[in-house]
Amino acid sequence: MRPSSLTPLFKDATTLPGIGPKLGKLLSAFTGDKIIDLLHHLPSNLIDRQYRPPLDEAEDGHIATFEVEVVKHEVPPRRNLPYRILCRNDSGFLSLLFFRARGDWLTKAMPEGATRIVSGRVERFRDNLQIVHPDHMLPKPAFEALPIIEPVYPLTAGLSAKILMKAIQAALPDLPKLGEWQEPTWLEQQKWPSWQEAVALAHRPEALDALDPQHPARARLAYDELLAHQLVLALVRRQRRQMAGRAYPEIGVLAQKLGTLLPFALTGSQEQAVADIRTDMAEPVRMLRLLQGDVGSGKTVVAVISMLQAVESGAQAALMAPTEILARQHAETVGPWLDALGVSWQLMTARNKGKLRKESLAALAQGEVQIAIGTHALFQDDVVFADLGLAVVDEQHRFGVQQRMALSSKGEGVDVLVMTATPIPRTLTLTAYGDMDVSRMPDKPAGRLPIDTRVISMDRYSDVAQGLGNAMREGARIYWVCPLVSESELVDLAAAEDRAKDLQKLYGSKVGLVHGQMRAADKDTVMAQFVAGEISILVATTVIEVGVNVPEATVMVIEHAERFGLAQLHQLRGRVGRGLEKSSCVLLYRGPLGETSKARLSIMRDTEDGFRIAEEDLRLRGAGEVLGTRQSGLPLFRLANLEAHADLLPAVHDDVKLLLERDPQLDSLRGQALRSLLYLFRRDEAIRFLQSG
Ligand code: ADP
Ligand code: MG
């Protein structure tokens, strides 16, 4: 039950002045439709209304505020001329101009002879001082109710700045006093205000530094949000550890046999990851482990060894990939190994339909299939496993915390291994994956040749295009990636089509095209031609999937490299350098490049270490941009900014750890306040993991 002290904050936004049902609906999609959601919508800008010069001294172009008397209205003789209201005070005259104005509204708001406060950007036009469409024209008391430093909020179509500000201002006097959930000595040390004060200050700033992330109000609110998030992750993690899982003894016969089939020995990183996973699986506790390893670090083998451990104990295992192409590729690599080991397996994707699907489902339900490989089709409601013991999720950055939870509910005590090739900086790992145990695989399989990376201006396009001919004569397979330029996939497609046509002029039918709008079967055909070498140059929009493996591919050309994120460039480059031949990567950019873009492209040239690239990217662009929720699985914060508030993260982690040691069920006074905090940030689902209190 939500504490009653929070009730006023969870009233509908429509109870605020100016917010009708229509705006309420708009808000519910934009900020959320409760008062607390509006309070969590922080200003992104400020307007200073403190500048109140005499009219004859007002500076052109400044936002200024004046107390004036309305002299007269001048209705325009023609539609395309502005409506004008002439005002004055002791220091001069001021014209207010309105284009396409409704006169009746203006006469009501600004009756002749009345005194009004007007505020807006002033212009000097010839000798006249004027304001076009003033921001405010109010009687004195109404104006004084507004903050003198006015918050400006991010908006969406259909939502006006003024209405939003007024609604939020109206909510401020009724903020409930809540119990303090932050540690008193910490709070004192930081000189942070209480929650109520912080919210009020954030929306009613007293000085122009109010937007600074280190401002006490902003920092306090950021800490609150990070604290709520970390607390939930810690509770979820603790809950999972208390839940019975199954213990899979380390038999290891199948794994050993697999070892004899593989043409290589495991790297130190792979050995370590396998050991971590084996230990987890052998314990009667549910595993939820993240395997972080760069593209090409060899995560698949680790997944297979883990699945064999489940199979050996008579359970089933599933390997889920985010796309059809990747699922098929897994089946192609892993299938022959499993066949050789006598383990039954099946590919299940959305393309299995009708009778085939029915048969597959039956085989899974009866336990005839030991390992299922597929897409999320594997986790549809009608898919029933006889006894699922381990679920492996590849390229986990496409799944969020919710999906992680849903996945493990597919069986009793299912162990879950998630794998990602998006290395995220160490400082952010806990924030994104605090509910999981993490294994990192920093080394790459031995003998891998470095990729020769060059940064080249698009001015030299024809040299680059010509140069491919040499590589092709030596049998090279080449990717040519065209970026996401526009919001529209069709426009991007056009760019890729043009590029393909251009290259076809040089190389004819050796050039193929693959893009997101193609039917899956057609995509597969083109990919197969590329693998078989019938096509040597594959022009692609960014659909070349993260894990696609064509060891023969040795050249990667990325057009408009400056438009990609570093993580994405790194992923793309990882498509080559997988075979025995030396590979190269050409980053084509269109200048002029800014400092940051230059620095980013040089990092790509200087290193292939994904973890280092992630750290540098974080430094250069900030967490939000670099990682984005979709890319990384990082949660989206509204009050905290992972870049600006990164220094708070260690404190939050320590805080949560100590807190749960001292007050595991959140029973103390502070514990009770923390429960409120979880409600406040809509993270109360974790409260069910606590005993009632
Ligand atoms: P990723 O981590 O990107 O999923 P993969 O599992 O696809 O990487 O492995 C990339 C390639 O490296 C595959 O061809 C795989 O067979 C090979 N590989 C994996 N482990 C080793 C190893 N220890 N030594 C040599 N090659 C390896
Ligand atoms: Mg992979």
XYZ file of C-alpha atoms in Angstrom, residues 13-693:
681
model
C -2.346 16.207 -13.276
C -5.803 17.234 -14.473
C -6.544 18.416 -10.920
C -4.081 21.252 -11.575
C -5.316 24.538 -13.045
C -5.184 24.711 -16.829
C -4.872 20.973 -17.379
C -8.031 19.584 -18.936
C -8.697 16.022 -20.030
C -7.122 16.615 -23.412
C -3.852 17.916 -21.973
C -4.005 15.200 -19.365
C -3.896 12.647 -22.123
C -1.032 14.408 -23.824
C 0.877 14.563 -20.552
C 0.356 10.903 -19.844
C 2.342 10.092 -22.966
C 4.886 12.844 -22.417
C 5.699 13.186 -18.726
C 3.232 10.877 -17.032
C -0.191 11.971 -15.882
C 0.271 12.339 -12.122
C 1.422 15.418 -10.274
C 4.648 13.681 -9.292
C 5.402 13.145 -12.983
C 5.202 16.873 -13.603
C 7.422 17.529 -10.601
C 9.958 15.156 -12.105
C 9.907 17.155 -15.321
C 12.742 19.565 -14.612
C 13.315 22.860 -16.386
C 15.903 22.841 -19.118
C 16.277 26.585 -19.283
C 15.660 29.758 -17.308
C 14.379 33.199 -18.172
C 15.511 36.011 -15.947
C 12.670 38.438 -15.292
C 14.747 40.562 -12.936
C 15.750 43.037 -15.647
C 13.402 45.995 -15.215
C 14.955 49.046 -16.840
C 13.236 52.367 -17.519
C 11.646 52.189 -20.992
C 14.061 54.659 -22.503
C 17.056 52.633 -21.319
C 15.913 49.116 -22.213
C 18.536 47.337 -24.279
C 17.629 45.956 -27.658
C 17.291 42.192 -27.710
C 17.058 41.653 -23.940
C 14.230 40.068 -22.052
C 12.806 42.879 -19.982
C 9.871 43.471 -17.700
C 7.930 46.739 -17.327
C 5.029 48.070 -15.391
C 2.932 50.083 -17.870
C -0.434 51.659 -18.408
C -2.435 50.542 -21.448
C -3.032 53.593 -23.623
C -4.899 52.311 -26.658
C -5.519 49.467 -29.040
C -4.831 49.930 -32.734
C -6.744 47.405 -34.790
C -4.938 46.782 -38.073
C -6.696 47.931 -41.248
C -5.447 44.860 -43.105
C -5.078 41.228 -42.072
C -1.343 41.052 -42.712
C -0.507 43.984 -40.446
C 0.024 43.491 -36.732
C -2.448 44.396 -34.022
C -0.810 47.013 -31.821
C -1.324 47.952 -28.191
C 0.328 51.166 -27.127
C 1.488 51.369 -23.509
C 3.431 53.862 -21.459
C 4.926 54.725 -18.155
C 6.972 57.628 -16.768
C 10.017 56.613 -18.744
C 8.478 56.334 -22.215
C 6.285 54.357 -24.590
C 6.131 50.699 -25.485
C 4.266 48.999 -28.322
C 3.057 45.446 -28.056
C 2.615 43.754 -31.436
C 0.512 40.745 -32.307
C 0.271 38.995 -35.604
C -2.987 37.287 -36.521
C -4.336 38.299 -33.148
C -7.846 37.879 -31.810
C -8.870 41.396 -30.785
C -11.551 40.351 -28.304
C -9.096 38.398 -26.230
C -6.636 41.291 -26.239
C -9.241 43.853 -25.179
C -10.151 41.649 -22.269
C -6.580 41.031 -21.164
C -5.424 44.597 -21.715
C -8.279 47.035 -21.169
C -7.393 50.629 -21.959
C -6.391 52.531 -18.833
C -5.389 49.410 -16.894
C -1.984 48.862 -15.297
C -0.182 45.715 -16.365
C 3.157 44.018 -16.010
C 4.451 43.021 -19.426
C 7.520 40.956 -20.090
C 9.250 39.761 -23.214
C 12.107 40.340 -25.597
C 12.361 44.039 -26.450
C 13.284 45.408 -29.837
C 14.086 48.924 -30.848
C 12.491 49.614 -34.186
C 13.383 53.031 -35.519
C 12.726 55.119 -32.419
C 10.085 52.866 -30.974
C 10.463 50.295 -28.278
C 8.365 47.224 -28.965
C 7.709 43.665 -27.887
C 6.317 41.203 -30.390
C 4.046 38.683 -28.659
C 4.997 39.381 -25.026
C 5.520 36.355 -22.779
C 3.399 37.874 -20.022
C 0.782 40.630 -19.754
C -0.628 40.347 -16.264
C -2.034 42.416 -13.429
C 0.628 42.942 -10.792
C -0.529 40.324 -8.249
C -0.766 37.607 -10.907
C 2.690 38.439 -12.177
C 4.143 38.409 -8.702
C 2.840 34.895 -8.217
C 5.180 33.782 -10.985
C 8.791 32.913 -10.251
C 11.078 35.830 -10.926
C 13.519 33.457 -12.565
C 11.199 31.592 -14.798
C 11.725 27.912 -15.493
C 11.434 26.815 -19.107
C 10.481 23.207 -19.643
C 11.017 20.748 -22.450
C 7.748 20.730 -24.382
C 5.900 18.614 -26.847
C 3.497 19.555 -29.643
C 0.225 20.771 -28.166
C 1.646 21.697 -24.776
C 2.287 25.371 -24.136
C 5.143 26.593 -21.990
C 2.926 28.868 -19.972
C 0.306 26.279 -19.157
C 2.880 23.741 -18.101
C 4.699 26.241 -15.925
C 1.512 27.429 -14.262
C 0.385 23.899 -13.528
C 3.696 22.968 -11.966
C 3.809 26.189 -9.961
C 0.344 25.432 -8.662
C 1.515 22.064 -7.360
C 4.398 23.490 -5.349
C 2.555 24.954 -2.339
C 0.979 21.565 -1.613
C 4.124 19.460 -1.467
C 3.781 17.040 1.410
C 6.468 16.845 4.045
C 8.012 13.409 3.714
C 10.256 11.470 6.048
C 13.934 11.823 5.137
C 15.299 8.816 3.255
C 18.806 10.103 2.886
C 21.371 9.538 5.600
C 21.389 12.615 7.888
C 25.170 12.982 8.199
C 25.624 12.567 4.449
C 22.960 15.142 3.785
C 24.581 17.576 6.146
C 27.981 16.989 4.612
C 26.608 17.664 1.134
C 24.631 20.696 2.340
C 21.627 19.460 0.428
C 18.083 20.616 1.137
C 15.198 18.347 2.072
C 13.207 16.706 -0.731
C 10.398 19.263 -0.516
C 12.818 22.171 -0.613
C 14.752 20.626 -3.455
C 11.657 20.143 -5.606
C 10.470 23.663 -4.874
C 13.876 25.129 -5.700
C 14.185 23.158 -8.901
C 10.925 24.633 -10.178
C 11.207 28.031 -8.562
C 14.868 28.857 -8.896
C 16.325 31.647 -6.810
C 19.386 32.238 -8.928
C 20.622 31.622 -12.431
C 22.885 28.722 -11.435
C 19.834 26.561 -10.741
C 20.353 24.360 -13.795
C 23.842 23.351 -12.778
C 23.737 19.610 -12.074
C 25.839 20.266 -8.969
C 23.329 22.766 -7.621
C 22.248 21.391 -4.216
C 18.624 20.949 -5.274
C 19.477 19.180 -8.515
C 22.173 17.036 -6.933
C 19.861 15.981 -4.126
C 17.115 14.949 -6.542
C 19.606 13.092 -8.706
C 20.831 11.214 -5.662
C 17.255 10.337 -4.745
C 16.626 8.868 -8.163
C 19.876 6.909 -8.259
C 19.208 5.685 -4.740
C 15.762 4.396 -5.692
C 17.193 2.644 -8.724
C 20.087 1.020 -6.894
C 17.896 -0.027 -4.033
C 15.595 -1.863 -6.426
C 18.467 -3.597 -8.170
C 19.831 -4.668 -4.798
C 16.434 -5.966 -3.694
C 15.880 -7.842 -6.955
C 19.304 -9.364 -6.682
C 18.813 -10.385 -3.070
C 15.417 -11.846 -3.866
C 16.853 -13.906 -6.689
C 19.596 -15.219 -4.457
C 17.023 -16.333 -1.935
C 14.990 -18.165 -4.523
C 15.707 -21.801 -4.915
C 17.463 -22.604 -8.127
C 18.608 -25.945 -9.370
C 22.026 -27.307 -8.852
C 23.648 -28.754 -11.955
C 26.585 -30.895 -10.974
C 29.763 -30.239 -12.913
C 29.918 -33.423 -14.884
C 31.785 -31.935 -17.772
C 31.929 -34.993 -20.022
C 30.151 -33.252 -22.891
C 32.224 -30.122 -22.442
C 35.361 -32.174 -22.545
C 34.233 -33.888 -25.733
C 33.423 -30.516 -27.230
C 36.980 -29.458 -26.395
C 38.328 -32.227 -28.603
C 36.068 -31.095 -31.468
C 37.119 -27.464 -31.390
C 40.098 -26.441 -33.469
C 41.273 -24.113 -30.708
C 41.903 -23.936 -26.980
C 39.857 -21.589 -24.822
C 41.352 -18.228 -23.947
C 42.034 -17.343 -20.320
C 38.954 -15.116 -20.342
C 36.773 -17.879 -21.695
C 38.093 -20.317 -19.084
C 37.359 -17.820 -16.353
C 33.845 -17.147 -17.630
C 33.134 -20.875 -17.899
C 34.380 -21.345 -14.340
C 32.136 -18.513 -13.054
C 29.126 -19.982 -14.790
C 29.822 -23.543 -13.672
C 30.072 -22.419 -10.083
C 26.809 -20.487 -10.360
C 25.046 -23.414 -11.952
C 26.375 -25.915 -9.456
C 24.915 -23.887 -6.599
C 21.264 -24.297 -5.722
C 20.738 -20.609 -6.397
C 19.327 -18.993 -9.472
C 21.976 -17.711 -11.796
C 21.611 -14.327 -13.451
C 24.949 -13.591 -14.982
C 26.038 -11.111 -17.594
C 28.832 -12.112 -19.909
C 30.435 -8.997 -21.319
C 32.835 -9.652 -24.137
C 33.799 -7.748 -27.165
C 32.735 -8.796 -30.629
C 34.799 -11.835 -31.557
C 35.847 -12.611 -28.002
C 34.209 -16.014 -28.337
C 31.064 -15.833 -26.243
C 29.259 -18.503 -28.244
C 31.514 -21.327 -27.080
C 31.051 -20.227 -23.494
C 27.295 -20.318 -24.001
C 27.449 -23.791 -25.482
C 29.563 -25.185 -22.648
C 27.070 -23.731 -20.170
C 24.145 -25.276 -22.013
C 25.879 -28.631 -22.047
C 26.107 -28.518 -18.280
C 22.319 -28.164 -18.039
C 21.732 -30.853 -20.681
C 24.020 -33.285 -18.908
C 21.772 -33.132 -15.873
C 18.722 -33.870 -17.972
C 17.401 -30.311 -18.309
C 16.814 -28.301 -21.469
C 18.598 -25.147 -22.516
C 17.647 -22.305 -24.840
C 19.780 -19.853 -26.765
C 17.935 -16.729 -27.797
C 19.224 -14.252 -30.357
C 17.641 -10.895 -31.131
C 17.207 -11.490 -34.862
C 16.450 -14.203 -37.337
C 19.841 -13.873 -39.049
C 21.697 -14.266 -35.795
C 19.612 -17.210 -34.677
C 20.324 -18.976 -37.961
C 23.965 -18.205 -37.693
C 24.080 -19.672 -34.211
C 22.341 -22.775 -35.506
C 24.918 -23.085 -38.273
C 27.891 -22.870 -35.917
C 26.533 -24.632 -32.908
C 24.379 -27.244 -34.647
C 27.259 -29.363 -35.992
C 28.942 -29.380 -32.581
C 25.759 -30.562 -30.919
C 25.195 -33.183 -33.611
C 28.684 -34.531 -33.025
C 27.976 -34.723 -29.302
C 24.659 -36.461 -29.850
C 22.684 -33.607 -28.316
C 19.313 -32.982 -29.963
C 18.561 -29.421 -30.922
C 16.137 -27.356 -32.915
C 15.941 -23.948 -34.514
C 12.808 -22.005 -33.638
C 12.042 -18.652 -35.163
C 8.985 -16.744 -36.310
C 9.431 -18.429 -39.662
C 8.562 -21.811 -38.267
C 4.863 -21.850 -38.976
C 1.973 -24.224 -39.227
C 2.757 -27.890 -39.046
C 6.471 -27.364 -38.566
C 5.863 -25.110 -35.595
C 3.403 -27.573 -34.084
C 5.930 -30.351 -34.321
C 8.652 -28.192 -32.847
C 6.432 -27.191 -29.965
C 5.535 -30.783 -29.248
C 9.165 -31.861 -29.294
C 10.069 -29.110 -26.852
C 7.153 -29.874 -24.571
C 8.011 -33.553 -24.493
C 11.668 -32.894 -23.873
C 12.798 -34.572 -27.086
C 14.692 -31.443 -27.923
C 17.509 -30.723 -25.500
C 18.636 -27.393 -26.871
C 16.455 -24.811 -28.602
C 18.052 -22.050 -30.614
C 15.888 -19.181 -31.773
C 14.628 -15.638 -31.573
C 12.169 -14.254 -29.070
C 9.721 -16.635 -30.754
C 11.173 -19.014 -28.183
C 9.509 -17.115 -25.407
C 6.011 -16.752 -26.796
C 3.270 -17.881 -24.475
C 2.520 -21.068 -26.376
C 6.086 -22.299 -26.095
C 6.293 -24.812 -23.283
C 9.487 -26.477 -22.247
C 9.445 -29.892 -20.625
C 12.125 -28.711 -18.245
C 13.973 -25.547 -19.101
C 17.068 -25.232 -16.949
C 19.155 -22.552 -18.608
C 18.256 -19.647 -20.847
C 21.041 -17.869 -22.686
C 20.223 -14.486 -24.170
C 22.632 -13.203 -26.772
C 23.235 -9.503 -27.384
C 21.396 -8.571 -24.264
C 21.733 -4.840 -24.779
C 18.497 -5.016 -26.691
C 16.597 -6.229 -23.686
C 15.736 -4.249 -20.575
C 15.387 -5.235 -16.940
C 11.716 -6.100 -17.471
C 12.515 -8.626 -20.179
C 15.260 -10.113 -18.043
C 12.686 -10.753 -15.356
C 10.112 -12.153 -17.817
C 12.604 -14.510 -19.338
C 13.511 -16.276 -16.163
C 9.856 -16.937 -15.495
C 9.730 -19.475 -18.339
C 10.517 -22.322 -15.984
C 11.099 -23.164 -12.352
C 14.365 -21.712 -11.129
C 15.728 -21.171 -14.622
C 19.315 -20.010 -14.698
C 19.864 -17.070 -17.014
C 23.017 -16.090 -18.823
C 22.917 -12.877 -20.795
C 25.670 -11.984 -23.212
C 26.514 -8.589 -24.566
C 29.111 -7.299 -26.959
C 28.520 -3.719 -25.882
C 31.246 -3.096 -23.380
C 30.056 -0.460 -21.009
C 32.399 1.511 -18.817
C 33.141 -0.029 -15.459
C 31.664 2.921 -13.609
C 28.306 2.278 -15.213
C 28.184 -1.483 -14.939
C 26.571 -1.465 -11.525
C 24.062 1.109 -12.598
C 22.937 -0.897 -15.572
C 23.377 -4.383 -14.242
C 23.358 -4.105 -10.479
C 20.883 -6.974 -10.330
C 23.285 -9.335 -12.088
C 26.655 -10.929 -11.546
C 29.113 -9.932 -14.214
C 31.895 -11.780 -16.040
C 34.063 -9.756 -18.372
C 36.106 -11.246 -21.175
C 38.878 -8.785 -21.928
C 41.129 -11.007 -24.059
C 40.559 -12.063 -27.592
C 41.352 -15.434 -29.107
C 45.040 -15.672 -29.830
C 46.430 -15.170 -33.295
C 43.895 -12.549 -34.257
C 45.517 -9.988 -36.531
C 45.084 -6.320 -35.766
C 42.702 -4.463 -38.054
C 44.340 -1.710 -40.045
C 42.021 1.248 -39.495
C 42.207 4.423 -41.550
C 40.304 7.649 -41.335
C 39.773 9.073 -44.820
C 37.872 12.070 -46.135
C 34.957 11.471 -48.470
C 36.799 13.708 -50.937
C 38.840 10.631 -51.684
C 35.824 8.447 -52.328
C 36.840 7.458 -55.832
C 40.314 6.351 -54.676
C 38.724 4.209 -52.024
C 36.178 2.741 -54.450
C 38.915 2.006 -57.010
C 41.122 0.508 -54.323
C 38.550 -2.156 -53.534
C 39.332 -3.715 -56.906
C 42.765 -4.832 -55.704
C 41.365 -6.368 -52.583
C 38.694 -8.152 -54.627
C 41.261 -9.666 -56.966
C 42.769 -11.275 -53.884
C 39.388 -12.668 -52.993
C 38.441 -10.183 -50.287
C 34.875 -9.891 -49.065
C 33.920 -6.261 -48.377
C 31.221 -4.601 -46.296
C 30.200 -1.090 -47.220
C 27.970 0.418 -44.565
C 25.810 3.469 -45.161
C 24.648 5.180 -42.018
C 21.368 6.147 -40.569
C 21.299 9.671 -41.856
C 17.708 10.673 -41.554
C 14.832 9.781 -39.334
C 13.315 8.044 -42.299
C 14.391 4.595 -43.233
C 13.347 5.237 -46.821
C 15.787 8.087 -47.221
C 18.555 5.968 -45.753
C 17.632 3.234 -48.098
C 17.916 5.625 -51.030
C 21.451 6.547 -49.946
C 22.448 2.897 -49.774
C 20.826 2.177 -53.144
C 22.725 5.041 -54.740
C 25.970 3.794 -53.287
C 25.306 0.284 -54.552
C 24.554 1.609 -58.054
C 27.713 3.625 -57.996
C 29.845 0.660 -57.030
C 28.056 -1.528 -59.571
C 29.360 0.798 -62.281
C 32.823 -0.377 -61.272
C 32.195 -3.941 -60.213
C 28.906 -5.007 -61.790
C 27.149 -7.982 -60.301
C 29.813 -8.481 -57.631
C 27.981 -5.782 -55.654
C 24.941 -6.646 -53.542
C 22.639 -4.659 -51.308
C 20.983 -5.567 -48.034
C 18.729 -3.291 -46.027
C 16.122 -3.169 -43.300
C 13.140 -2.948 -45.631
C 13.876 -6.233 -47.357
C 11.930 -9.377 -46.670
C 13.801 -11.653 -44.301
C 14.107 -14.392 -46.921
C 15.612 -11.967 -49.459
C 18.045 -10.724 -46.862
C 19.137 -14.280 -46.214
C 19.623 -14.899 -49.924
C 21.906 -11.905 -50.279
C 23.803 -12.817 -47.135
C 24.244 -16.341 -48.427
C 25.601 -15.019 -51.734
C 28.052 -12.910 -49.780
C 29.158 -15.849 -47.669
C 29.565 -17.966 -50.811
C 31.580 -15.249 -52.507
C 29.154 -14.715 -55.391
C 28.948 -11.182 -54.133
C 32.175 -9.499 -53.037
C 30.885 -6.132 -51.917
C 27.899 -6.015 -49.644
C 26.404 -2.547 -49.376
C 24.286 -2.366 -46.261
C 22.309 0.007 -44.136
C 23.030 -0.721 -40.514
C 21.194 -4.032 -40.748
C 24.371 -6.043 -40.734
C 23.543 -7.508 -37.456
C 25.753 -7.214 -34.473
C 26.811 -10.827 -34.350
C 26.906 -11.789 -38.035
C 29.944 -13.880 -38.730
C 31.525 -14.047 -42.184
C 35.168 -14.909 -41.492
C 36.074 -14.294 -45.151
C 35.120 -10.614 -44.837
C 38.279 -8.563 -44.501
C 37.354 -5.023 -45.476
C 34.870 -2.752 -43.729
C 34.090 0.617 -45.217
C 31.910 2.869 -43.110
C 30.542 5.882 -44.867
C 29.760 8.983 -42.795
C 31.640 7.425 -39.933
C 31.328 10.697 -38.037
C 27.624 10.072 -37.634
C 27.937 6.792 -35.805
C 28.433 6.376 -32.100
C 31.779 4.939 -31.094
C 30.185 1.809 -29.731
C 28.451 1.272 -33.039
C 31.603 1.859 -35.063
C 33.351 -0.628 -32.869
C 30.603 -3.184 -33.390
C 30.680 -2.688 -37.125
C 34.416 -2.949 -37.347
C 34.161 -6.176 -35.395
C 32.517 -7.746 -38.477
C 35.971 -8.061 -40.019
C 39.188 -9.474 -38.617
C 37.496 -12.746 -37.814
C 39.420 -14.950 -40.192
C 43.052 -15.697 -40.906
C 43.576 -12.888 -43.405
C 44.654 -9.415 -42.411
C 41.711 -7.035 -42.314
C 41.216 -3.348 -42.738
C 38.627 -0.759 -41.914
C 38.094 2.545 -43.707
C 36.247 5.255 -41.831
C 35.009 7.667 -44.459
C 33.976 11.024 -43.090
C 32.510 14.139 -44.569
C 34.290 17.188 -43.208
C 34.666 19.594 -41.659
C 34.925 17.669 -38.424
C 34.484 19.205 -34.982
C 37.030 18.563 -32.233
C 34.994 15.805 -30.634
C 34.357 13.990 -33.903
C 38.042 14.164 -34.704
C 38.961 12.791 -31.298
C 36.420 10.014 -31.655
C 37.655 8.861 -35.026
C 41.234 8.873 -33.793
C 40.316 6.640 -30.883
C 38.947 4.177 -33.409
C 42.218 4.313 -35.279
C 44.281 3.897 -32.118
C 42.619 0.997 -30.372
C 40.474 -2.066 -30.855
C 39.824 -2.552 -27.172
C 36.073 -2.209 -26.772
C 36.288 -1.485 -23.082
C 38.710 1.343 -23.693
C 36.578 2.699 -26.513
C 33.583 2.677 -24.203
C 35.484 4.615 -21.530
C 36.661 7.194 -24.055
C 33.222 7.534 -25.544
C 31.809 8.151 -22.099
C 34.417 10.816 -21.496
C 33.797 12.533 -24.820
C 30.081 12.409 -25.130
C 28.525 11.556 -21.827
C 26.609 8.551 -20.701
C 23.192 9.376 -22.062
C 24.388 9.856 -25.600
C 26.913 7.103 -25.704
C 24.877 4.385 -24.277
C 21.294 5.387 -24.796
C 18.832 3.081 -23.137
C 18.190 0.965 -26.142
C 21.826 0.317 -26.824
C 23.014 -0.495 -23.372
C 20.150 -1.555 -21.205
C 20.928 1.466 -19.077
C 17.887 2.861 -17.372
C 16.604 6.233 -18.346
C 16.837 8.734 -15.528
C 14.811 11.910 -15.334
C 16.571 13.757 -12.561
C 20.024 12.240 -12.670
C 22.435 12.666 -15.519
C 24.873 9.781 -15.492
C 27.653 11.892 -16.844
C 27.270 14.880 -14.551
C 26.387 12.807 -11.526
C 28.791 9.939 -12.107
C 30.647 10.863 -8.939
C 27.507 10.111 -6.904
C 27.334 6.502 -8.075
C 29.921 5.013 -5.691
C 28.285 6.810 -2.766
C 24.881 5.449 -3.754
C 26.231 1.906 -4.013
C 27.869 2.065 -0.594
C 24.782 3.638 0.871
C 22.527 0.845 -0.396
C 24.888 -1.884 0.674
C 25.226 -0.617 4.223
C 21.562 0.146 4.424
C 20.471 -3.372 3.557
C 22.981 -4.849 5.967
C 21.632 -2.777 8.822
C 17.973 -2.788 7.947
C 17.340 -5.655 5.547
C 13.546 -5.296 5.529
C 13.472 -1.496 5.568
C 11.704 -1.427 8.921
C 13.520 1.488 10.558
C 12.339 5.042 10.276
C 14.711 5.618 7.384
C 13.633 2.296 5.920
C 10.016 3.438 5.914
C 11.020 6.657 4.213
C 12.905 4.630 1.605
C 9.760 2.693 0.839
C 8.134 6.033 0.058
C 11.077 6.876 -2.138
C 10.459 3.727 -4.178
C 6.833 4.724 -4.686
C 7.875 8.203 -5.622
C 10.038 6.859 -8.431
C 7.509 4.215 -9.431
C 9.826 1.457 -8.447
C 7.566 0.050 -5.808
C 7.265 -3.345 -7.521
C 10.344 -4.335 -5.531
C 8.546 -3.657 -2.241
C 6.871 -7.031 -2.531
C 10.324 -8.491 -1.944
C 10.225 -7.110 1.578
C 8.414 -8.636 4.509
C 5.361 -6.649 5.450
C 6.247 -3.808 7.713
